[in-house]
XYZ file of C-alpha atoms in Angstrom:
710
model
C 38.446 -75.147 -12.020
C 37.820 -74.230 -8.066
C 38.591 -71.809 -5.334
C 41.013 -73.496 -2.550
C 42.018 -70.527 -0.547
C 41.033 -66.448 -0.609
C 43.503 -64.271 2.124
C 43.926 -60.783 2.307
C 47.813 -59.742 2.880
C 47.500 -56.595 4.328
C 50.607 -54.283 2.632
C 50.215 -52.299 -0.711
C 53.885 -53.650 -1.674
C 52.620 -56.437 -4.124
C 55.572 -57.023 -5.938
C 57.213 -57.917 -2.344
C 54.162 -60.584 -2.457
C 54.806 -61.734 -6.166
C 58.841 -62.453 -5.115
C 57.700 -64.317 -2.166
C 55.522 -66.529 -4.355
C 58.545 -66.608 -7.001
C 60.421 -67.930 -4.434
C 58.037 -69.974 -2.967
C 59.679 -71.612 0.258
C 58.874 -75.452 -0.499
C 60.335 -76.645 2.773
C 58.137 -74.420 5.125
C 55.076 -75.577 3.370
C 55.621 -78.925 3.915
C 56.427 -79.932 0.158
C 60.443 -80.237 0.708
C 60.406 -84.159 1.121
C 57.396 -85.071 -1.397
C 58.613 -86.775 -4.363
C 58.514 -85.706 -6.789
C 58.391 -82.125 -5.936
C 56.200 -80.041 -7.234
C 57.432 -77.542 -10.000
C 56.666 -73.876 -9.732
C 56.451 -71.351 -12.713
C 56.657 -67.609 -12.197
C 53.902 -65.784 -13.925
C 53.091 -61.817 -13.999
C 50.601 -62.125 -11.178
C 51.857 -64.763 -9.141
C 52.980 -68.757 -9.767
C 51.442 -72.100 -11.282
C 52.294 -75.245 -9.614
C 52.059 -78.560 -11.128
C 51.853 -80.901 -8.361
C 51.410 -84.319 -9.893
C 48.515 -84.208 -12.062
C 47.353 -81.605 -9.692
C 47.888 -77.750 -11.733
C 47.566 -75.019 -8.797
C 47.175 -71.206 -9.527
C 48.378 -68.711 -7.275
C 47.635 -65.441 -8.425
C 47.581 -61.868 -6.847
C 46.086 -58.412 -7.413
C 45.695 -54.959 -5.763
C 42.719 -53.453 -4.900
C 42.134 -50.604 -1.464
C 45.679 -50.161 -0.943
C 46.232 -53.735 -0.038
C 47.104 -57.355 -1.335
C 44.820 -60.240 -1.856
C 45.651 -63.979 -2.766
C 43.503 -66.655 -4.263
C 44.686 -70.333 -5.096
C 42.706 -72.282 -7.756
C 42.830 -75.840 -8.282
C 42.836 -76.225 -12.044
C 42.281 -80.185 -12.519
C 39.604 -82.761 -11.470
C 42.515 -84.558 -9.117
C 43.515 -83.280 -6.087
C 46.913 -84.133 -4.178
C 46.336 -86.112 -0.841
C 48.529 -83.468 1.284
C 46.713 -80.410 0.035
C 44.899 -79.453 2.362
C 47.898 -79.524 4.855
C 49.645 -77.436 2.380
C 47.021 -75.016 2.151
C 46.941 -74.235 6.120
C 50.689 -73.931 6.112
C 50.459 -71.738 2.938
C 48.419 -69.404 4.503
C 49.790 -69.109 8.207
C 53.499 -68.992 6.193
C 51.876 -65.932 4.729
C 50.147 -64.367 7.250
C 53.626 -64.629 9.323
C 55.886 -62.909 6.890
C 52.870 -60.145 5.984
C 51.528 -59.395 9.282
C 48.923 -56.356 9.682
C 50.507 -53.648 12.238
C 48.381 -50.733 13.117
C 49.498 -47.612 11.989
C 50.817 -45.456 14.733
C 51.114 -41.859 14.379
C 54.316 -39.872 13.912
C 55.302 -37.595 16.869
C 55.441 -34.353 15.194
C 58.185 -31.321 16.726
C 57.450 -28.905 13.705
C 59.895 -26.225 14.915
C 60.453 -23.935 11.346
C 58.852 -26.706 9.263
C 55.243 -27.207 8.209
C 52.919 -29.537 8.715
C 53.159 -30.300 5.008
C 57.083 -31.097 5.630
C 56.769 -32.908 8.408
C 53.505 -35.209 7.564
C 55.012 -35.913 3.466
C 57.402 -38.931 4.770
C 54.554 -40.533 6.325
C 51.696 -39.685 4.332
C 52.953 -38.634 0.764
C 49.675 -38.366 -1.378
C 47.534 -36.630 2.007
C 49.962 -34.370 1.939
C 50.470 -33.982 -1.795
C 46.192 -33.099 -1.590
C 45.583 -31.072 1.011
C 48.365 -28.748 -0.090
C 45.533 -28.233 -3.412
C 42.614 -27.984 -0.853
C 41.739 -24.150 0.534
C 42.717 -24.067 3.861
C 44.348 -27.239 3.143
C 47.429 -26.055 6.118
C 44.663 -25.147 9.014
C 42.617 -28.541 8.114
C 45.590 -31.013 7.782
C 46.543 -29.395 11.433
C 43.338 -30.012 12.950
C 43.239 -33.544 11.433
C 46.396 -34.476 12.955
C 45.662 -32.268 16.403
C 42.209 -34.292 16.301
C 44.081 -37.921 15.371
C 46.789 -37.331 18.569
C 43.600 -36.047 21.358
C 42.080 -39.260 20.190
C 44.927 -41.692 20.345
C 45.900 -39.970 24.254
C 41.917 -40.789 25.573
C 41.866 -44.235 23.627
C 45.224 -45.379 25.076
C 44.722 -43.951 28.526
C 40.801 -46.113 28.380
C 39.362 -42.406 28.398
C 40.536 -41.784 31.611
C 41.698 -38.803 32.048
C 45.663 -38.117 33.463
C 47.192 -38.624 36.341
C 48.211 -35.511 37.003
C 46.399 -32.850 34.391
C 47.498 -29.335 34.588
C 44.288 -28.418 34.816
C 41.106 -30.852 35.061
C 37.889 -29.904 32.649
C 35.606 -29.463 35.928
C 36.518 -28.468 39.255
C 34.100 -28.368 42.113
C 35.157 -24.714 43.154
C 34.719 -20.659 42.336
C 36.916 -19.941 39.966
C 39.438 -17.137 41.475
C 38.163 -14.573 38.980
C 34.722 -12.815 38.771
C 32.466 -13.730 35.761
C 32.617 -11.388 32.873
C 29.183 -12.464 31.963
C 25.828 -13.892 32.918
C 23.859 -16.022 31.433
C 21.173 -19.002 31.186
C 22.854 -21.408 29.036
C 26.415 -21.607 27.911
C 26.604 -23.779 24.883
C 29.976 -24.972 23.646
C 30.674 -26.224 20.329
C 29.064 -23.834 16.702
C 28.039 -26.763 14.605
C 25.675 -28.792 15.819
C 25.818 -26.684 19.388
C 24.109 -23.754 17.237
C 20.905 -25.345 16.666
C 20.551 -25.751 20.269
C 21.794 -22.298 21.408
C 19.055 -20.786 18.605
C 16.169 -22.898 19.343
C 17.026 -22.138 23.457
C 17.082 -18.213 22.620
C 14.134 -18.427 21.187
C 12.142 -19.883 23.671
C 13.308 -16.911 25.888
C 16.534 -17.997 27.867
C 20.052 -16.142 27.821
C 21.966 -17.990 25.417
C 26.109 -17.870 24.830
C 27.830 -20.179 22.190
C 31.651 -20.926 22.288
C 33.273 -22.161 19.423
C 37.067 -23.120 18.557
C 37.054 -22.633 14.856
C 35.796 -18.929 13.161
C 31.962 -19.303 13.369
C 30.309 -21.286 10.433
C 33.057 -23.499 9.291
C 32.386 -27.191 9.242
C 34.738 -29.917 8.855
C 31.535 -32.127 8.093
C 28.957 -31.442 5.575
C 24.964 -32.005 6.209
C 22.882 -34.178 4.491
C 19.120 -34.884 5.252
C 16.292 -35.895 3.660
C 13.051 -33.714 3.574
C 10.950 -35.118 6.146
C 13.648 -34.547 8.663
C 13.974 -30.902 7.355
C 10.380 -30.493 8.117
C 10.795 -30.383 11.864
C 13.137 -27.592 11.756
C 10.178 -25.606 10.049
C 7.752 -27.585 12.599
C 9.965 -26.150 15.027
C 9.908 -22.443 13.547
C 13.691 -22.508 13.521
C 13.543 -21.763 9.618
C 11.062 -20.113 8.023
C 10.117 -22.647 4.200
C 11.798 -19.978 2.302
C 15.210 -19.705 4.253
C 14.645 -23.709 4.291
C 14.473 -23.652 0.613
C 18.039 -21.582 0.802
C 20.076 -23.657 2.553
C 19.186 -26.515 0.331
C 22.239 -27.020 -2.370
C 20.994 -29.687 -4.159
C 17.685 -32.877 -3.707
C 18.688 -35.777 -5.764
C 16.464 -38.566 -7.496
C 17.317 -41.681 -5.486
C 20.041 -42.884 -3.320
C 22.137 -46.628 -4.035
C 23.079 -48.875 -1.083
C 25.226 -52.049 -2.200
C 28.277 -53.625 -1.050
C 30.981 -55.539 -2.570
C 29.643 -59.345 -3.687
C 32.222 -60.701 -5.695
C 33.519 -63.207 -3.662
C 30.316 -64.014 -1.127
C 28.447 -66.552 -1.265
C 25.080 -66.946 -3.593
C 22.580 -66.413 -0.384
C 24.779 -63.317 1.222
C 24.036 -61.419 -2.432
C 22.072 -58.832 -2.545
C 20.245 -56.111 -4.959
C 20.801 -52.324 -5.015
C 19.175 -51.384 -1.996
C 16.989 -47.712 -3.523
C 16.180 -44.978 -0.805
C 15.431 -41.948 -2.585
C 14.078 -40.167 0.613
C 17.460 -40.880 2.876
C 19.685 -38.462 3.077
C 18.582 -36.898 -0.742
C 19.145 -33.148 0.173
C 22.493 -31.775 0.709
C 22.845 -28.693 2.958
C 24.703 -25.456 2.919
C 25.781 -25.976 6.122
C 27.333 -22.770 6.047
C 24.392 -21.117 5.335
C 22.030 -22.607 7.845
C 25.005 -21.819 10.747
C 24.896 -18.137 9.647
C 21.150 -18.185 9.548
C 21.079 -20.034 12.946
C 23.869 -17.568 14.535
C 22.049 -14.501 13.032
C 18.659 -15.688 14.951
C 20.578 -16.242 18.059
C 21.966 -13.126 18.292
C 18.202 -11.197 17.598
C 17.030 -13.278 20.251
C 19.748 -11.505 22.592
C 22.489 -14.430 22.580
C 26.083 -14.114 22.216
C 28.493 -15.949 19.795
C 32.263 -16.098 20.932
C 34.431 -17.506 18.137
C 37.992 -18.414 18.135
C 37.767 -19.543 21.558
C 38.170 -22.531 23.290
C 36.908 -23.894 26.130
C 39.347 -24.544 29.185
C 37.795 -25.239 32.376
C 34.534 -25.338 33.868
C 34.201 -24.492 37.792
C 31.400 -26.218 38.994
C 29.478 -24.249 42.110
C 26.072 -25.018 43.858
C 23.893 -22.429 42.052
C 25.980 -22.011 39.266
C 29.155 -22.990 36.625
C 31.458 -20.743 35.122
C 32.943 -21.364 31.986
C 36.759 -20.235 31.370
C 37.733 -20.086 28.108
C 40.435 -18.630 25.914
C 40.495 -16.413 22.788
C 42.980 -18.072 20.790
C 43.906 -14.928 18.570
C 44.140 -12.449 21.550
C 44.847 -14.891 24.346
C 42.286 -13.050 26.420
C 41.010 -15.159 29.206
C 37.200 -14.713 29.718
C 34.462 -16.376 32.347
C 30.913 -17.486 31.483
C 28.713 -17.791 34.159
C 25.585 -20.094 33.468
C 22.870 -22.442 34.887
C 23.201 -24.643 32.596
C 26.599 -25.632 30.336
C 25.582 -27.949 26.979
C 28.857 -29.468 26.147
C 28.791 -30.028 21.884
C 32.128 -30.604 21.564
C 31.832 -33.564 19.497
C 34.248 -36.792 20.404
C 37.557 -34.787 21.635
C 34.950 -33.577 24.373
C 37.263 -33.739 27.489
C 33.911 -32.450 29.479
C 32.485 -36.023 28.324
C 35.548 -37.790 28.976
C 35.664 -36.489 32.822
C 32.314 -37.568 33.127
C 32.521 -41.092 32.778
C 35.874 -42.317 32.828
C 36.715 -45.112 31.219
C 33.232 -45.792 30.064
C 33.559 -42.865 26.816
C 33.029 -45.233 23.711
C 32.596 -48.653 22.615
C 33.237 -47.984 18.837
C 34.008 -45.122 16.063
C 33.954 -44.515 12.570
C 36.964 -42.324 11.654
C 35.566 -40.674 8.577
C 37.507 -38.412 6.046
C 36.828 -37.146 2.776
C 36.525 -33.978 0.771
C 34.266 -31.882 -1.407
C 35.322 -32.117 -4.841
C 34.175 -28.589 -6.876
C 34.692 -30.060 -10.399
C 36.902 -32.326 -13.030
C 35.361 -35.765 -12.921
C 34.976 -36.823 -16.464
C 31.333 -36.355 -17.778
C 29.410 -39.610 -17.287
C 31.091 -40.926 -14.115
C 28.760 -40.005 -12.205
C 24.550 -38.903 -12.733
C 24.450 -35.949 -10.078
C 20.643 -37.238 -9.718
C 22.039 -40.061 -7.637
C 23.686 -40.211 -4.623
C 25.886 -43.339 -2.763
C 24.072 -43.476 0.456
C 26.323 -46.779 1.727
C 28.616 -48.438 -1.051
C 31.987 -50.674 -0.859
C 34.193 -51.528 -3.721
C 36.249 -54.381 -1.721
C 36.825 -56.584 0.785
C 38.534 -56.230 4.370
C 41.586 -53.919 3.708
C 43.951 -53.909 6.621
C 41.441 -54.477 9.360
C 38.316 -52.539 7.809
C 35.714 -52.908 6.005
C 35.576 -49.266 3.801
C 32.282 -47.680 3.138
C 32.265 -44.960 0.720
C 29.447 -42.261 0.487
C 28.959 -39.738 -2.076
C 26.428 -36.579 -2.488
C 25.848 -34.330 -5.167
C 26.306 -30.644 -3.916
C 25.633 -27.498 -5.084
C 26.603 -26.254 -8.637
C 29.144 -29.274 -9.812
C 30.279 -30.221 -6.368
C 30.289 -34.116 -4.633
C 30.852 -34.353 -0.810
C 32.372 -37.679 -0.899
C 33.342 -39.870 2.253
C 35.219 -42.776 3.282
C 34.755 -44.213 6.836
C 34.559 -47.931 8.415
C 33.153 -49.263 12.215
C 36.023 -49.680 14.595
C 35.839 -51.134 17.638
C 37.798 -49.002 19.859
C 41.162 -51.146 20.957
C 44.347 -48.838 23.066
C 46.863 -50.201 20.414
C 44.181 -49.652 17.303
C 42.033 -46.640 18.108
C 41.646 -46.021 14.243
C 43.384 -43.569 12.264
C 42.133 -40.453 10.308
C 45.662 -39.752 8.244
C 46.177 -43.848 7.663
C 42.372 -43.166 5.829
C 43.383 -40.155 4.096
C 45.971 -41.718 2.571
C 43.738 -44.477 1.308
C 40.940 -41.870 0.345
C 43.197 -40.249 -2.136
C 45.175 -43.608 -2.670
C 41.541 -45.305 -4.135
C 39.345 -42.413 -4.920
C 39.968 -43.587 -8.472
C 38.902 -47.107 -8.245
C 35.729 -45.965 -6.353
C 35.150 -43.171 -9.265
C 36.707 -43.074 -12.400
C 38.931 -39.808 -12.172
C 42.389 -38.045 -12.787
C 43.922 -37.272 -9.568
C 45.128 -33.988 -10.766
C 42.379 -32.619 -12.546
C 40.074 -32.553 -9.478
C 39.511 -29.285 -8.139
C 38.896 -29.228 -4.401
C 36.770 -27.280 -1.894
C 37.159 -28.260 1.307
C 38.007 -31.305 3.416
C 35.667 -33.141 5.783
C 37.221 -34.985 8.692
C 36.732 -36.768 12.052
C 35.779 -39.149 14.314
C 32.019 -40.542 14.634
C 31.659 -42.339 18.208
C 29.165 -44.735 19.373
C 27.854 -47.046 22.573
C 26.258 -50.055 23.011
C 23.772 -48.780 24.779
C 20.975 -51.149 26.563
C 19.211 -51.937 29.845
C 22.019 -51.597 32.377
C 24.203 -48.829 30.489
C 25.498 -46.924 33.080
C 27.326 -43.862 30.801
C 26.563 -40.448 31.827
C 25.428 -37.853 29.497
C 25.525 -35.222 32.179
C 27.159 -34.067 36.261
C 25.332 -31.494 38.027
C 24.802 -27.806 35.739
C 26.606 -29.944 32.593
C 24.842 -31.839 29.595
C 26.844 -33.405 26.896
C 24.914 -33.666 23.386
C 25.478 -34.969 19.753
C 28.577 -37.314 19.807
C 30.243 -35.875 22.986
C 27.078 -37.907 24.330
C 27.376 -41.112 21.408
C 23.988 -41.279 21.221
C 23.367 -42.166 17.215
C 22.127 -44.745 15.352
C 24.732 -47.416 13.995
C 23.597 -46.725 10.330
C 22.688 -42.438 9.904
C 25.772 -42.213 11.751
C 26.436 -38.940 12.000
C 24.833 -36.889 14.780
C 22.992 -34.314 12.900
C 20.083 -35.961 11.651
C 19.441 -37.690 15.014
C 20.187 -33.916 16.217
C 17.420 -33.078 13.648
C 14.680 -35.411 14.795
C 15.500 -34.690 18.492
C 15.391 -31.466 18.840
C 11.708 -30.928 19.742
C 12.037 -33.626 22.243
C 15.329 -32.655 23.986
C 14.716 -28.618 23.747
C 11.068 -29.210 25.611
C 13.493 -30.845 28.084
C 15.474 -28.463 28.611
C 12.691 -25.836 28.920
C 10.965 -28.008 31.795
C 14.878 -28.339 33.765
C 15.197 -24.665 33.493
C 12.048 -23.782 34.407
C 11.424 -25.922 37.527
C 15.840 -25.551 38.200
C 16.161 -29.684 37.797
C 19.752 -29.249 36.839
C 21.272 -32.142 39.442
C 23.271 -34.928 37.186
C 20.099 -37.088 37.813
C 17.658 -34.424 35.980
C 19.822 -33.684 33.261
C 20.514 -37.326 33.061
C 16.894 -37.712 31.723
C 17.330 -35.121 29.290
C 18.801 -37.694 25.917
C 18.030 -38.716 22.772
C 18.118 -42.366 23.450
C 16.042 -44.732 21.785
C 15.179 -48.395 22.523
C 14.689 -49.371 18.823
C 18.513 -47.896 17.957
C 19.557 -49.437 20.478
C 18.691 -52.867 20.104
C 20.733 -52.482 16.949
C 24.413 -52.229 17.907
C 24.763 -56.073 17.292
C 24.211 -55.057 13.655
C 27.044 -52.634 14.103
C 29.474 -55.321 16.080
C 29.185 -57.431 12.918
C 30.687 -54.780 10.548
C 33.974 -54.581 13.139
C 37.054 -56.064 12.567
C 38.524 -56.835 15.841
C 41.871 -56.251 16.373
C 44.422 -58.494 15.795
C 42.128 -61.213 13.973
C 42.137 -62.044 10.197
C 38.735 -62.881 9.257
C 37.533 -64.309 5.775
C 37.916 -60.735 3.505
C 34.352 -61.240 2.140
C 33.078 -62.017 5.905
C 31.229 -57.999 6.685
C 29.966 -57.594 3.175
C 28.499 -60.736 2.983
C 26.829 -60.041 6.149
C 25.915 -56.222 4.967
C 24.440 -57.589 1.512
C 22.510 -60.049 3.637
C 20.751 -57.906 6.155
C 20.565 -54.868 3.132
C 19.042 -57.625 0.474
C 16.000 -58.458 2.751
C 15.291 -54.339 3.108
C 15.173 -54.260 -0.374
C 12.439 -56.771 -0.636
C 10.477 -54.894 1.326
C 8.196 -51.834 0.891
C 10.061 -48.589 0.743
C 8.838 -47.098 3.675
C 10.078 -49.962 5.608
C 13.746 -49.392 4.913
C 13.091 -45.731 4.963
C 11.942 -46.483 8.814
C 14.271 -48.430 9.756
C 17.444 -45.977 8.287
C 15.890 -43.098 9.726
C 15.882 -44.642 13.544
C 11.927 -45.198 12.739
C 11.586 -48.943 12.734
C 9.470 -50.687 15.019
C 9.230 -53.737 16.956
C 7.528 -56.055 14.753
C 9.456 -54.567 12.151
C 12.987 -55.224 13.129
C 11.608 -59.057 14.701
C 10.752 -59.707 11.283
C 13.098 -58.275 9.073
C 15.953 -60.311 11.789
C 14.200 -63.241 11.015
C 14.122 -62.951 7.313
C 17.826 -62.436 7.244
C 18.423 -65.747 9.381
C 16.258 -67.628 7.079
C 17.791 -66.712 3.843
C 22.002 -66.824 5.710
C 21.768 -69.184 8.614
C 25.477 -68.653 8.479
C 24.954 -64.879 8.990
C 24.419 -66.131 12.614
C 27.292 -68.111 13.125
C 29.334 -64.977 11.631
C 28.057 -62.512 14.448
C 28.822 -65.329 16.990
C 32.020 -64.985 16.081
C 32.538 -61.861 15.896
C 30.836 -60.926 19.230
C 31.350 -64.030 21.448
C 28.880 -65.362 23.753
C 29.797 -62.855 25.906
C 28.473 -60.016 23.607
C 25.327 -61.788 23.008
C 24.612 -61.750 26.603
C 25.132 -58.326 27.072
C 22.833 -57.687 24.143
C 20.063 -60.064 25.257
C 18.875 -57.740 28.045
C 19.089 -55.010 25.657
C 16.421 -56.767 23.509
C 14.200 -57.676 26.454
C 14.283 -53.534 27.354
C 13.006 -52.784 23.963
C 10.591 -55.506 23.665
C 9.268 -53.895 27.283
C 9.722 -50.409 25.717
C 7.290 -51.129 22.950
C 4.985 -52.814 25.038
C 4.670 -49.690 26.706
C 4.404 -47.838 23.639
C 1.480 -49.807 22.655
C -0.468 -49.668 25.561
C 0.343 -46.432 27.006
C 2.076 -44.323 23.925
C -1.355 -43.002 23.010
C -3.106 -41.528 25.910
C -0.161 -40.551 28.842
C 1.295 -38.101 26.736
C -1.440 -35.987 26.355
C -2.906 -36.428 29.935
C 0.885 -35.253 31.268
C 0.768 -32.627 29.040
C -2.151 -31.116 30.167
C -1.539 -31.379 33.258
C 1.700 -29.627 33.723
C 0.466 -26.672 35.934
C -1.588 -29.171 38.508
C 1.261 -31.293 38.393
C 4.345 -29.441 38.295
C 3.405 -26.765 40.822
C 3.475 -29.166 43.207
C 6.206 -32.299 42.312
C 8.518 -30.745 39.901
C 10.517 -33.728 39.848
C 7.506 -36.220 39.208
C 6.887 -33.721 36.412
C 10.156 -34.032 34.703
C 9.958 -38.046 34.993
C 6.493 -37.860 33.334
C 7.875 -35.574 30.778
C 10.995 -38.262 30.020
C 8.461 -41.393 29.975
C 6.039 -39.463 27.528
C 8.807 -39.004 25.401
C 10.164 -42.373 25.732
C 6.933 -43.833 24.383
C 6.910 -41.363 21.556
C 10.418 -40.679 20.238
C 12.297 -43.181 22.051
C 10.284 -45.853 19.987
C 10.946 -43.766 16.723
C 7.251 -41.792 16.385
C 8.087 -38.265 16.890
C 5.089 -36.246 17.905
C 4.604 -32.908 15.692
C 6.244 -30.014 17.328
C 3.194 -27.809 18.005
C 1.588 -30.975 20.101
C 4.109 -30.492 22.921
C 3.147 -27.304 24.924
C 6.806 -26.569 25.905
C 7.433 -25.264 22.131
C 3.708 -24.790 21.242
C 4.032 -20.863 22.365
C 7.072 -20.749 20.083
C 5.310 -22.200 16.764
C 2.533 -20.359 17.214
C 4.025 -17.040 18.158
C 6.800 -17.549 14.774
C 3.461 -18.419 12.622
C 1.299 -14.902 13.458
C 4.585 -13.257 13.201
C 5.124 -14.861 9.515
C 1.364 -14.145 8.602
C 1.985 -10.430 8.969
C 5.349 -10.571 7.356
C 6.767 -10.377 3.525
C 7.460 -14.075 2.420
C 10.743 -13.003 1.261
C 13.434 -13.728 4.115
C 16.267 -11.334 3.918
C 19.393 -13.307 3.527
C 21.483 -12.934 6.869
C 25.161 -11.232 6.683
C 27.627 -13.037 7.645
C 29.391 -10.024 9.615
C 26.641 -9.111 11.870
C 27.590 -12.763 13.841
C 30.359 -12.144 16.018
């Protein structure tokens, strides 16, 4: 038996495909004039062809809400025109079952609710969102988010020709400010950690959040090593840290479907016991930080939506609207931090058509209970897992993390190259999620009890030596997903933010202390890492270009080749790589090992990226190499020298000081070697004061009350 063909037919209508095979169009396949003509016998899953002395079997099967087809030869002898037939068969099937990227329906709700309006298009999504607490609100938000994302992608992330009000206006507002602040942070998820840290450093901080404060459409997972950063920074006490840990599991698995991979592209399970192995109670974390923000003199404006920023010479004024009362407020600040995520109009305005290069549309849910006993051991998590090949232009990847009590948080996502006609769909992903979840983990869907929906667009960009994207303009700085500086592997912004929180807090303090708040100054305040930037070529190899039909197993084969190499490394090497700490030697050694194990991988990536992509990536690699040399030569002595001489340098040359501070962090953080916060003078006073205060207080920390966060 020999496999001759394996393709995907991007349709869930497998009965239609079987019907097509049962009525095989011999004339279109060049077989009508063959003498004697092949005989075709229908089977339950396809057809059997007798072609002279050759027997061919064509069969189809459904997985991941799509259809796959294989052709096998069940005889030693092959007909003379077999290859021409296979080529015509593939062309005919792809012509009759083309992939058309889904379009978001335009809704005029009127008297209808969101469930009734979307049910004809996404029946499974509507069915289960009806059962999710706050499901109507969350489904509206998912629809709104996708609609806004599509509009931005369609326009190339350029501002519309005549917006009602641009997000940034270069003039003074008509109204006087209602209050003045040092910092206004817009976005109450990741932005809360920044707001609280800066408030405890002595700055007057206001936080704007569109949702009720403390409510998230994502769950957060992290490792204990990374969580220690919040303790070292004295943002949380050890007792508070333990209180926000919902679950800590024993091991995490990484494996991609390899049933159709060639032998050199198969891999064992990669075990990562200290990667994302702690599930956090994100609501409690935000409550604790909110309490500390208010105690430090800050204020939280929740259910308040950003409308416009008025940029003046010495300040910026934010105009915002309370969504419940429709009251308009104006907040004046020295600095605005944009933490609004992918939907940020500020980030899009600053960058024009250079906003994002890629995106991970991510959907999922918290399941409170309902999985049969034995389906999943709560001591383990799925960090990265696929159970099938490419499906409708996407390589779907699962994550599963145990939560508090019996909860399981499950995500489905894919890496996606943004295209104006195919920007990536949340609602299509949700329809797949609710349809194929029983394939991934055995369950009765109607027996599951849902906790909440989790979804979002997680963007990325291919930064490098010649990257011109801006994360700021005068007095406005984007962070997190709005800045889209995150790892292509640990793709959520939370882990990257926690790792870089001391670095960025110290840089922000320097910028505010010396009034270095121009766009050029603030662009130095970023989480850029050369050892991450170089991996964008790897993330490109995980995307299916729009309009191309790759061999279905191609991306799984690339992933398993590289993860197979990781699985052979000492545990600390894999841990460092996934946590953005991999060094230059480790990166190059693993890249060479992957190429040696599977030389075809280089050809596959070339086909996905092309000569233009490799030429764009090569300067990034050279910049990474240069940064590694600098870190080796200067990283051990330049940062301490710069810190010791801050007063002498900054008093005369503040811009030089800020540049030296940024360079010092590039030598350490930029290469995945972060120093302890207590070794950063800008943060040392906060850490020392907090530890002294903790030593004279009870070890029991009072639980924060949500009612005080207003």
